[in-house]
Amino acid sequence: MEACFHPRLKNIKGLCFLHPCIVGAVTPSNRMEAQQASPDSSSEECTVLEALPGKGTTLICSQHKGKVSVLYCLACENAICEDCKKGEHSEHPTDSLENIVDQQLAALQDRVDSAKNRLPQIREAVQCLRDILQQLITQRSSIEEDIHSSFSELHKTLDTRKSVLLMELEVTYGLKQKVLQAQLDTLLQEEAAINHNCSLTGEALDGGNKAVVLQTHKDVGERLSDLASQGLPLQPEENDQLDLMMEIEGLRKSIHNLGTIVTTNAVASQSEASGEGLEQCVVGHPASVIITTRDKSGGLCKTGNAIISAEVCTPDGSVADGEIVDHKNGTYEFQYTVKKEGNFSLALRLYDQHIKGSPFQLKVTCSPDDSPPTTTAANAASTGSSDGGARKRSAKSPGSRSRQKGVRRGGSLFSTPKKRVNPIEDDLIFKIGTKGRNKGEFTNLQGVAACSTGKILIADSNNQCVQIFSNTGEFQSRFGVRGRSPGQLQRPTGVAVHPNGDIIIADYDNKWVSIFSSEGKYKAKLGSGRLMGPKGVSVDQNGHVIVVDNKACTVFIFQPSGKLVTKFGSRGIGDRQFAGPHFAAVNNNNEIIITDFHNHSVKVFNADGDFLLKFGSNGEGNGQFNAPTGVAVDVNGNIIVADWGNSRIQVFDGSGSFLSYINTAADPLYGPQGLALTSDGHVVVADSGNHCFKVYRYLQ
C-alpha cells in the first residue's frame, strides 16, 4: 500500500491521505492499514481518505466508523463528520469541506503562479551574473596579458637604455682617448727626434774630426734649432673624467609604485542622477547631469574610474553630443548640448546597466520659460528597461555618442610644443599623446597609417582601439571594443587604409585581420585559421591586403574577400626567410618592402613573393639597424625605416643605399614602431616608448 497526495486535498492540516485506487470498499482492515501508514498521527486527528464504490475519493471519519467527513472545523482545522459536529465540535464554527478544499486549491494555485512568475526574473538575473562573471574572467585574462606585455616592454626598454649608455660611454671614451693619444704620440715623436739628433751631434763633437763637425752642423744643426724652438703641446688637451649618473633610488620608487589594478564597487541599481539637466534644457545651451555612484548597500563610492555611458536621443534615433567627466571622487558629470527642441530620452548606464530611474524623460525647449515644470521625483520613479542582462561592454564602441574622459592632465594633450630657436629641432613639427586610456592617450601604440583624406590612424595596442587624427593633430574619433569575437579587438598592432576607404587592422592576439568601414563599422575578417600572429598590414597596387605574420615569419597576400593570393617566407636567416618580421610597405612598382626585426635588415620582394634585394646589418652606423620596425615609401621610391633599437629614423634610396637621417634630436624617440607618410608630405611615427606619435618634416 503506497501513500500519495491528491491534488485537490494536499496541505489540509490533519488529513492522512492514501491513493484513491488502493481500496475498493471501507473495511476495518483498510482503516487499520491506513492508520498504520502514518505512525506519528494520533487517532483523534487522523481522517482517512478512501475510495468508496461509485463515489470517487471520499474522506472517512476515523472517530465515527463508516461516517463520511463532509464538514471542516475552522477552529481545529480538521475535516469532520456530522456526528463530530454534534459532539465535541458543536461549539466550533464549520464550513463545507468542499468549499474549504476549493478555497485552499485556489490559494495554492495562486501561490504556484506567483512563484512561477519569479522564474523569468531569476533566469534573467542568473544570465546577467553569468555574463558579468564571464566578462570579469575575460578582463582578468586581458589585464594579465597587459601586465606581461608591459613588463616585457620595460625589459626591452631597459635593455635599450643599457645599450645606449654603453654606446655613449664608448663614444665619449673614444673622443677623449683620441685627443690624449694623439697628443701623446706627438710628444713621443718629438722626444725621439731630439734624442736621435742629439746623439748624432754628440758623436761628431766627441770625435774631434773637423770635417765631421762641419758636415754635422750642416745636416743637423738647423734641425736641432727647429726642435729646440718648436712649440709642443705640453699641457693636457683633454681630461680623464668619465662619470656615470644613475638615479637608481627614484627609479626604484617608481617601479615600486608602477601599475595599479583599477576597479570600483559601484552598481547601477543603487547609483543615481541629479541636476537640472535631468529634466529640461534649452536648445544650444550646455546642460549637465551629476551621476553619483553607490555600492550594493547604498554606500557612496569615493573613487572614480567606473565605466559610464550616456545617450540623449529622440524617438527618430537622432543623438545629441556630450561627454562624461570623471571627478575621481565617485561622482561623474555628463555634459551635453541639444541642437533642437522636442521630447528626448536620456539614458544613463553604469557598466551597461541602467542606473536608478534611467531612462529619463527630457524636455528641450527654445527658452527656459517654454517648458512646463516637471519634478525630479517623477523621473526618479520611472524604472525603464534594464536591457535584459549584461551586454558586451561598450565604453569604446564606435556608436557611442558620449565618451568618458579622465580629468585633464597638466597641459593640453593636443598642443604643439613650443618652437625652440635651436635649428637642430626644426624637423619636429608636433607630437600628440601621453600614457593613458582616454582619447589622445595611448598605451603601447604600434601601427600607423595615413590616407589621402588627411587622416592619421594609430593602432593603440593595449587600449584595444584605433584612434584617428587630422594631419594637424586634432583628435577626430576612435573605435574598438576589447574582445575575442569578430568585430572586437584584442591586440591591434598594424593598420592600413584601403583605396576604397576601408580600415584594415592586424589583430595579433585574435590571429586575424579585421576590416572596418571608414566610420569604424565592422565588415569582415580574413586570415582566421591561417595566421599565427599578424603584426603589420599594407595594401598593394591591386588592392590586395599584405599581412606580415610575425610569429609564422611569413608574408600573406589576401584579396579583400579573404581569398589567399599567395604567401612567402619562413623562419631563418636566408634571403627569403625572416626572424620576427614587423611591418610592410609597397612602392610604385608594386614591390613589397618588409622589415626583418631580428635579422636587422630590410628585404624587398616583387608582388609574387620573389626576392629582389636586402640591405642593412646589425649595428649603430649609417645604414645599420638594431631591430627595424616601421617602414614607408615616398613618391620617389625612397625607403624610410624606423630603427627601433637605435631609436632613430633612417632614409634609403630604392636600392637600399643610405641617404640621411630624419632629425629627431628635438624630442628623442624611444623605441619607434610604425611610421607613414602623411598626405601633406610629413613623416608620422609611433613613439611607443614615449606613448605618443610625432610628426616630422620630410623633404621628398
Short mmCIF file of N, CA and C in Angstrom, two decimals, residues 57-208:
data_model
loop_
_atom_site.label_atom_id
_atom_site.label_comp_id
_atom_site.label_asym_id
_atom_site.label_seq_id
_atom_site.Cartn_x
_atom_site.Cartn_y
_atom_site.Cartn_z
N THR A 57 -13.20 9.65 -4.64
CA THR A 57 -12.38 9.84 -3.45
C THR A 57 -13.23 10.43 -2.33
N THR A 58 -13.20 9.80 -1.16
CA THR A 58 -14.04 10.24 -0.04
C THR A 58 -13.21 10.24 1.24
N LEU A 59 -13.51 11.23 2.12
CA LEU A 59 -12.86 11.28 3.43
C LEU A 59 -13.74 10.56 4.44
N ILE A 60 -13.16 9.55 5.12
CA ILE A 60 -13.89 8.77 6.12
C ILE A 60 -13.43 9.21 7.51
N CYS A 61 -14.39 9.52 8.36
CA CYS A 61 -14.08 9.97 9.71
C CYS A 61 -13.51 8.81 10.53
N SER A 62 -12.38 9.04 11.17
CA SER A 62 -11.75 7.99 11.96
C SER A 62 -12.39 7.83 13.34
N GLN A 63 -13.17 8.84 13.75
CA GLN A 63 -13.79 8.79 15.07
C GLN A 63 -15.15 8.09 15.03
N HIS A 64 -15.82 8.20 13.90
CA HIS A 64 -17.16 7.61 13.77
C HIS A 64 -17.15 6.68 12.58
N LYS A 65 -17.10 5.39 12.86
CA LYS A 65 -16.92 4.38 11.84
C LYS A 65 -17.99 4.48 10.77
N GLY A 66 -17.54 4.49 9.54
CA GLY A 66 -18.46 4.50 8.41
C GLY A 66 -19.02 5.85 8.06
N LYS A 67 -18.69 6.88 8.82
CA LYS A 67 -19.20 8.22 8.55
C LYS A 67 -18.25 8.97 7.59
N VAL A 68 -18.87 9.67 6.66
CA VAL A 68 -18.09 10.45 5.68
C VAL A 68 -17.90 11.88 6.21
N SER A 69 -16.67 12.37 6.13
CA SER A 69 -16.39 13.75 6.56
C SER A 69 -16.83 14.71 5.47
N VAL A 70 -17.81 15.52 5.80
CA VAL A 70 -18.32 16.49 4.81
C VAL A 70 -18.17 17.92 5.30
N LEU A 71 -17.70 18.08 6.55
CA LEU A 71 -17.54 19.41 7.11
C LEU A 71 -16.07 19.67 7.44
N TYR A 72 -15.77 20.92 7.70
CA TYR A 72 -14.40 21.31 8.08
C TYR A 72 -14.49 22.25 9.27
N CYS A 73 -13.85 21.87 10.39
CA CYS A 73 -13.85 22.69 11.59
C CYS A 73 -12.81 23.79 11.43
N LEU A 74 -13.28 25.02 11.42
CA LEU A 74 -12.37 26.16 11.23
C LEU A 74 -11.49 26.39 12.45
N ALA A 75 -11.99 26.03 13.64
CA ALA A 75 -11.21 26.23 14.85
C ALA A 75 -10.09 25.20 14.97
N CYS A 76 -10.44 23.93 14.67
CA CYS A 76 -9.45 22.85 14.81
C CYS A 76 -8.68 22.59 13.53
N GLU A 77 -9.17 23.18 12.42
CA GLU A 77 -8.56 22.98 11.11
C GLU A 77 -8.49 21.49 10.77
N ASN A 78 -9.64 20.79 10.96
CA ASN A 78 -9.76 19.37 10.67
C ASN A 78 -11.04 19.10 9.91
N ALA A 79 -11.01 18.04 9.08
CA ALA A 79 -12.23 17.55 8.44
C ALA A 79 -13.01 16.71 9.45
N ILE A 80 -14.35 16.92 9.52
CA ILE A 80 -15.18 16.19 10.49
C ILE A 80 -16.47 15.73 9.81
N CYS A 81 -17.15 14.79 10.52
CA CYS A 81 -18.44 14.31 10.00
C CYS A 81 -19.58 15.00 10.77
N GLU A 82 -20.78 14.66 10.41
CA GLU A 82 -21.94 15.28 11.07
C GLU A 82 -21.99 14.93 12.56
N ASP A 83 -21.58 13.68 12.92
CA ASP A 83 -21.59 13.28 14.33
C ASP A 83 -20.58 14.09 15.13
N CYS A 84 -19.42 14.37 14.51
CA CYS A 84 -18.42 15.20 15.20
C CYS A 84 -18.98 16.58 15.48
N LYS A 85 -19.73 17.12 14.50
CA LYS A 85 -20.32 18.45 14.65
C LYS A 85 -21.29 18.48 15.82
N LYS A 86 -22.01 17.36 16.02
CA LYS A 86 -22.98 17.31 17.11
C LYS A 86 -22.28 17.07 18.45
N GLY A 87 -21.06 16.54 18.39
CA GLY A 87 -20.37 16.20 19.61
C GLY A 87 -19.35 17.26 20.02
N GLU A 88 -18.06 16.87 19.99
CA GLU A 88 -17.01 17.74 20.53
C GLU A 88 -16.81 19.02 19.74
N HIS A 89 -17.28 19.10 18.49
CA HIS A 89 -17.10 20.31 17.68
C HIS A 89 -18.38 21.15 17.60
N SER A 90 -19.30 20.89 18.53
CA SER A 90 -20.61 21.56 18.44
C SER A 90 -20.50 23.07 18.60
N GLU A 91 -19.53 23.53 19.35
CA GLU A 91 -19.38 24.97 19.58
C GLU A 91 -18.43 25.63 18.58
N HIS A 92 -17.87 24.84 17.68
CA HIS A 92 -16.86 25.37 16.74
C HIS A 92 -17.50 25.80 15.43
N PRO A 93 -17.00 26.88 14.85
CA PRO A 93 -17.51 27.27 13.52
C PRO A 93 -17.06 26.26 12.46
N THR A 94 -17.93 25.94 11.53
CA THR A 94 -17.60 24.96 10.49
C THR A 94 -18.02 25.49 9.13
N ASP A 95 -17.53 24.81 8.14
CA ASP A 95 -17.91 25.14 6.76
C ASP A 95 -17.90 23.85 5.97
N SER A 96 -18.46 23.91 4.79
CA SER A 96 -18.47 22.74 3.92
C SER A 96 -17.04 22.36 3.55
N LEU A 97 -16.74 21.06 3.66
CA LEU A 97 -15.39 20.59 3.31
C LEU A 97 -15.08 20.90 1.85
N GLU A 98 -16.10 20.79 1.00
CA GLU A 98 -15.90 21.06 -0.42
C GLU A 98 -15.49 22.51 -0.65
N ASN A 99 -16.15 23.44 0.07
CA ASN A 99 -15.80 24.86 -0.06
C ASN A 99 -14.36 25.13 0.39
N ILE A 100 -14.00 24.52 1.54
CA ILE A 100 -12.65 24.74 2.07
C ILE A 100 -11.60 24.19 1.10
N VAL A 101 -11.85 23.01 0.56
CA VAL A 101 -10.90 22.41 -0.40
C VAL A 101 -10.76 23.32 -1.62
N ASP A 102 -11.90 23.82 -2.11
CA ASP A 102 -11.84 24.70 -3.29
C ASP A 102 -11.06 25.99 -2.97
N GLN A 103 -11.29 26.55 -1.78
CA GLN A 103 -10.58 27.77 -1.39
C GLN A 103 -9.06 27.54 -1.30
N GLN A 104 -8.70 26.42 -0.63
CA GLN A 104 -7.27 26.15 -0.48
C GLN A 104 -6.63 25.78 -1.82
N LEU A 105 -7.39 25.11 -2.67
CA LEU A 105 -6.87 24.80 -4.00
C LEU A 105 -6.58 26.08 -4.78
N ALA A 106 -7.54 27.04 -4.73
CA ALA A 106 -7.33 28.33 -5.42
C ALA A 106 -6.14 29.09 -4.84
N ALA A 107 -6.04 29.05 -3.47
CA ALA A 107 -4.93 29.75 -2.83
C ALA A 107 -3.58 29.13 -3.22
N LEU A 108 -3.54 27.80 -3.27
CA LEU A 108 -2.30 27.12 -3.66
C LEU A 108 -1.93 27.43 -5.10
N GLN A 109 -2.96 27.46 -5.98
CA GLN A 109 -2.69 27.76 -7.38
C GLN A 109 -2.13 29.17 -7.55
N ASP A 110 -2.69 30.12 -6.77
CA ASP A 110 -2.18 31.50 -6.81
C ASP A 110 -0.71 31.55 -6.38
N ARG A 111 -0.40 30.79 -5.34
CA ARG A 111 0.97 30.79 -4.86
C ARG A 111 1.93 30.15 -5.87
N VAL A 112 1.46 29.08 -6.51
CA VAL A 112 2.27 28.45 -7.57
C VAL A 112 2.52 29.43 -8.71
N ASP A 113 1.42 30.14 -9.12
CA ASP A 113 1.57 31.10 -10.21
C ASP A 113 2.52 32.23 -9.84
N SER A 114 2.39 32.70 -8.57
CA SER A 114 3.28 33.78 -8.13
C SER A 114 4.74 33.33 -8.13
N ALA A 115 4.94 32.11 -7.65
CA ALA A 115 6.31 31.59 -7.63
C ALA A 115 6.86 31.43 -9.04
N LYS A 116 6.04 30.89 -9.96
CA LYS A 116 6.49 30.70 -11.34
C LYS A 116 6.76 32.03 -12.03
N ASN A 117 5.99 33.06 -11.68
CA ASN A 117 6.21 34.38 -12.29
C ASN A 117 7.59 34.95 -11.95
N ARG A 118 8.17 34.47 -10.86
CA ARG A 118 9.50 34.93 -10.48
C ARG A 118 10.60 34.28 -11.32
N LEU A 119 10.28 33.14 -11.93
CA LEU A 119 11.31 32.38 -12.64
C LEU A 119 11.97 33.17 -13.77
N PRO A 120 11.21 33.89 -14.64
CA PRO A 120 11.90 34.66 -15.70
C PRO A 120 12.86 35.71 -15.14
N GLN A 121 12.44 36.37 -14.03
CA GLN A 121 13.33 37.36 -13.43
C GLN A 121 14.60 36.70 -12.89
N ILE A 122 14.40 35.53 -12.24
CA ILE A 122 15.56 34.83 -11.70
C ILE A 122 16.48 34.38 -12.82
N ARG A 123 15.87 33.82 -13.90
CA ARG A 123 16.70 33.36 -15.03
C ARG A 123 17.44 34.52 -15.68
N GLU A 124 16.75 35.67 -15.79
CA GLU A 124 17.40 36.85 -16.37
C GLU A 124 18.56 37.31 -15.49
N ALA A 125 18.33 37.31 -14.17
CA ALA A 125 19.40 37.72 -13.25
C ALA A 125 20.56 36.73 -13.30
N VAL A 126 20.22 35.43 -13.39
CA VAL A 126 21.28 34.41 -13.48
C VAL A 126 22.12 34.63 -14.73
N GLN A 127 21.45 34.88 -15.88
CA GLN A 127 22.18 35.10 -17.12
C GLN A 127 23.05 36.36 -17.04
N CYS A 128 22.47 37.41 -16.42
CA CYS A 128 23.22 38.65 -16.25
C CYS A 128 24.49 38.41 -15.44
N LEU A 129 24.35 37.69 -14.33
CA LEU A 129 25.51 37.42 -13.49
C LEU A 129 26.53 36.55 -14.20
N ARG A 130 26.03 35.58 -14.97
CA ARG A 130 26.96 34.74 -15.74
C ARG A 130 27.73 35.57 -16.75
N ASP A 131 27.02 36.50 -17.43
CA ASP A 131 27.68 37.36 -18.40
C ASP A 131 28.74 38.23 -17.73
N ILE A 132 28.37 38.79 -16.57
CA ILE A 132 29.32 39.66 -15.85
C ILE A 132 30.52 38.84 -15.38
N LEU A 133 30.26 37.62 -14.87
CA LEU A 133 31.37 36.77 -14.44
C LEU A 133 32.28 36.43 -15.62
N GLN A 134 31.68 36.14 -16.78
CA GLN A 134 32.49 35.83 -17.95
C GLN A 134 33.31 37.04 -18.38
N GLN A 135 32.65 38.22 -18.33
CA GLN A 135 33.39 39.43 -18.67
C GLN A 135 34.51 39.69 -17.67
N LEU A 136 34.25 39.39 -16.39
CA LEU A 136 35.28 39.54 -15.36
C LEU A 136 36.47 38.62 -15.65
N ILE A 137 36.16 37.38 -16.05
CA ILE A 137 37.23 36.44 -16.40
C ILE A 137 38.02 36.95 -17.58
N THR A 138 37.28 37.46 -18.60
CA THR A 138 37.95 37.99 -19.79
C THR A 138 38.83 39.18 -19.44
N GLN A 139 38.29 40.08 -18.59
CA GLN A 139 39.06 41.25 -18.18
C GLN A 139 40.33 40.83 -17.43
N ARG A 140 40.17 39.86 -16.52
CA ARG A 140 41.34 39.39 -15.77
C ARG A 140 42.40 38.84 -16.72
N SER A 141 41.97 38.03 -17.69
CA SER A 141 42.90 37.46 -18.64
C SER A 141 43.59 38.54 -19.46
N SER A 142 42.79 39.52 -19.90
CA SER A 142 43.35 40.60 -20.72
C SER A 142 44.35 41.44 -19.94
N ILE A 143 44.00 41.77 -18.68
CA ILE A 143 44.90 42.57 -17.86
C ILE A 143 46.17 41.79 -17.54
N GLU A 144 46.02 40.48 -17.33
CA GLU A 144 47.20 39.66 -17.09
C GLU A 144 48.14 39.73 -18.29
N GLU A 145 47.56 39.67 -19.50
CA GLU A 145 48.36 39.79 -20.71
C GLU A 145 49.00 41.17 -20.79
N ASP A 146 48.23 42.20 -20.42
CA ASP A 146 48.77 43.56 -20.44
C ASP A 146 49.97 43.70 -19.50
N ILE A 147 49.85 43.09 -18.31
CA ILE A 147 50.94 43.17 -17.34
C ILE A 147 52.19 42.50 -17.92
N HIS A 148 52.00 41.29 -18.46
CA HIS A 148 53.15 40.59 -19.06
C HIS A 148 53.74 41.42 -20.20
N SER A 149 52.87 41.96 -21.04
CA SER A 149 53.34 42.74 -22.19
C SER A 149 54.06 44.00 -21.74
N SER A 150 53.48 44.70 -20.75
CA SER A 150 54.08 45.95 -20.28
C SER A 150 55.45 45.71 -19.68
N PHE A 151 55.56 44.66 -18.85
CA PHE A 151 56.85 44.41 -18.24
C PHE A 151 57.85 43.86 -19.25
N SER A 152 57.35 43.17 -20.27
CA SER A 152 58.25 42.76 -21.34
C SER A 152 58.79 43.98 -22.08
N GLU A 153 57.89 44.97 -22.31
CA GLU A 153 58.34 46.21 -22.95
C GLU A 153 59.33 46.95 -22.06
N LEU A 154 59.08 46.90 -20.73
CA LEU A 154 60.02 47.56 -19.82
C LEU A 154 61.40 46.90 -19.88
N HIS A 155 61.39 45.56 -19.94
CA HIS A 155 62.67 44.86 -20.07
C HIS A 155 63.39 45.30 -21.35
N LYS A 156 62.62 45.40 -22.44
CA LYS A 156 63.22 45.83 -23.69
C LYS A 156 63.74 47.26 -23.58
N THR A 157 62.93 48.10 -22.92
CA THR A 157 63.34 49.49 -22.76
C THR A 157 64.62 49.60 -21.94
N LEU A 158 64.68 48.81 -20.85
CA LEU A 158 65.89 48.82 -20.03
C LEU A 158 67.10 48.31 -20.82
N ASP A 159 66.87 47.26 -21.59
CA ASP A 159 67.97 46.75 -22.41
C ASP A 159 68.41 47.78 -23.44
N THR A 160 67.42 48.49 -24.01
CA THR A 160 67.75 49.53 -24.99
C THR A 160 68.54 50.65 -24.33
N ARG A 161 68.08 51.06 -23.13
CA ARG A 161 68.78 52.13 -22.43
C ARG A 161 70.19 51.70 -22.05
N LYS A 162 70.32 50.44 -21.65
CA LYS A 162 71.65 49.90 -21.33
C LYS A 162 72.56 49.99 -22.55
N SER A 163 72.02 49.60 -23.71
CA SER A 163 72.82 49.66 -24.93
C SER A 163 73.20 51.09 -25.27
N VAL A 164 72.24 52.01 -25.09
CA VAL A 164 72.51 53.42 -25.38
C VAL A 164 73.62 53.96 -24.47
N LEU A 165 73.51 53.64 -23.16
CA LEU A 165 74.54 54.12 -22.22
C LEU A 165 75.91 53.56 -22.56
N LEU A 166 75.95 52.27 -22.89
CA LEU A 166 77.23 51.67 -23.26
C LEU A 166 77.79 52.31 -24.53
N MET A 167 76.86 52.62 -25.46
CA MET A 167 77.30 53.26 -26.70
C MET A 167 77.82 54.68 -26.40
N GLU A 168 77.10 55.41 -25.55
CA GLU A 168 77.55 56.76 -25.18
C GLU A 168 78.91 56.70 -24.47
N LEU A 169 79.08 55.68 -23.63
CA LEU A 169 80.36 55.52 -22.94
C LEU A 169 81.49 55.31 -23.94
N GLU A 170 81.24 54.44 -24.91
CA GLU A 170 82.29 54.15 -25.90
C GLU A 170 82.60 55.38 -26.73
N VAL A 171 81.55 56.12 -27.13
CA VAL A 171 81.76 57.32 -27.95
C VAL A 171 82.55 58.37 -27.16
N THR A 172 82.10 58.64 -25.92
CA THR A 172 82.78 59.65 -25.10
C THR A 172 84.22 59.24 -24.81
N TYR A 173 84.37 57.98 -24.42
CA TYR A 173 85.72 57.48 -24.17
C TYR A 173 86.58 57.60 -25.42
N GLY A 174 86.03 57.23 -26.56
CA GLY A 174 86.79 57.28 -27.80
C GLY A 174 87.26 58.67 -28.16
N LEU A 175 86.39 59.66 -27.96
CA LEU A 175 86.76 61.03 -28.28
C LEU A 175 87.90 61.52 -27.38
N LYS A 176 87.74 61.26 -26.09
CA LYS A 176 88.78 61.69 -25.15
C LYS A 176 90.09 60.94 -25.41
N GLN A 177 89.97 59.63 -25.59
CA GLN A 177 91.17 58.82 -25.81
C GLN A 177 91.90 59.23 -27.08
N LYS A 178 91.12 59.60 -28.11
CA LYS A 178 91.74 60.00 -29.38
C LYS A 178 92.57 61.27 -29.21
N VAL A 179 92.03 62.25 -28.49
CA VAL A 179 92.75 63.52 -28.27
C VAL A 179 94.02 63.28 -27.46
N LEU A 180 93.88 62.56 -26.35
CA LEU A 180 95.03 62.32 -25.48
C LEU A 180 96.10 61.47 -26.17
N GLN A 181 95.64 60.43 -26.90
CA GLN A 181 96.60 59.57 -27.58
C GLN A 181 97.36 60.32 -28.67
N ALA A 182 96.65 61.21 -29.40
CA ALA A 182 97.31 62.00 -30.45
C ALA A 182 98.37 62.92 -29.84
N GLN A 183 98.01 63.55 -28.71
CA GLN A 183 98.97 64.42 -28.02
C GLN A 183 100.18 63.62 -27.54
N LEU A 184 99.92 62.43 -26.98
CA LEU A 184 101.00 61.57 -26.51
C LEU A 184 101.91 61.15 -27.65
N ASP A 185 101.32 60.78 -28.77
CA ASP A 185 102.12 60.35 -29.92
C ASP A 185 103.01 61.49 -30.43
N THR A 186 102.46 62.70 -30.44
CA THR A 186 103.24 63.86 -30.90
C THR A 186 104.45 64.09 -30.00
N LEU A 187 104.22 64.05 -28.70
CA LEU A 187 105.33 64.27 -27.76
C LEU A 187 106.38 63.18 -27.85
N LEU A 188 105.93 61.93 -28.00
CA LEU A 188 106.88 60.82 -28.12
C LEU A 188 107.72 60.94 -29.39
N GLN A 189 107.08 61.38 -30.48
CA GLN A 189 107.82 61.57 -31.73
C GLN A 189 108.88 62.67 -31.58
N GLU A 190 108.47 63.76 -30.92
CA GLU A 190 109.41 64.86 -30.71
C GLU A 190 110.57 64.42 -29.81
N GLU A 191 110.25 63.66 -28.79
CA GLU A 191 111.28 63.16 -27.88
C GLU A 191 112.28 62.28 -28.63
N ALA A 192 111.76 61.41 -29.46
CA ALA A 192 112.64 60.51 -30.22
C ALA A 192 113.51 61.29 -31.19
N ALA A 193 112.91 62.30 -31.84
CA ALA A 193 113.68 63.10 -32.80
C ALA A 193 114.81 63.86 -32.10
N ILE A 194 114.52 64.44 -30.95
CA ILE A 194 115.55 65.18 -30.21
C ILE A 194 116.68 64.25 -29.78
N ASN A 195 116.31 63.09 -29.24
CA ASN A 195 117.32 62.13 -28.79
C ASN A 195 118.21 61.68 -29.95
N HIS A 196 117.57 61.42 -31.10
CA HIS A 196 118.33 60.93 -32.25
C HIS A 196 119.31 61.99 -32.76
N ASN A 197 118.83 63.22 -32.92
CA ASN A 197 119.70 64.27 -33.45
C ASN A 197 120.78 64.68 -32.45
N CYS A 198 120.46 64.66 -31.16
CA CYS A 198 121.48 64.96 -30.14
C CYS A 198 122.55 63.88 -30.13
N SER A 199 122.13 62.63 -30.35
CA SER A 199 123.09 61.54 -30.38
C SER A 199 124.06 61.70 -31.54
N LEU A 200 123.55 62.07 -32.73
CA LEU A 200 124.41 62.28 -33.89
C LEU A 200 125.39 63.42 -33.65
N THR A 201 124.88 64.50 -33.09
CA THR A 201 125.73 65.67 -32.83
C THR A 201 126.79 65.35 -31.79
N GLY A 202 126.43 64.58 -30.76
CA GLY A 202 127.38 64.20 -29.71
C GLY A 202 128.54 63.40 -30.26
N GLU A 203 128.25 62.50 -31.18
CA GLU A 203 129.30 61.69 -31.78
C GLU A 203 130.28 62.58 -32.56
N ALA A 204 129.75 63.58 -33.26
CA ALA A 204 130.62 64.48 -34.03
C ALA A 204 131.50 65.30 -33.10
N LEU A 205 130.90 65.75 -32.01
CA LEU A 205 131.66 66.58 -31.07
C LEU A 205 132.75 65.77 -30.38
N ASP A 206 132.45 64.52 -30.07
CA ASP A 206 133.43 63.69 -29.37
C ASP A 206 134.55 63.22 -30.30
N GLY A 207 134.33 63.15 -31.57
CA GLY A 207 135.34 62.62 -32.49
C GLY A 207 136.46 63.59 -32.80
N GLY A 208 136.20 64.87 -32.73
CA GLY A 208 137.22 65.88 -32.99
C GLY A 208 137.59 66.03 -34.45
#
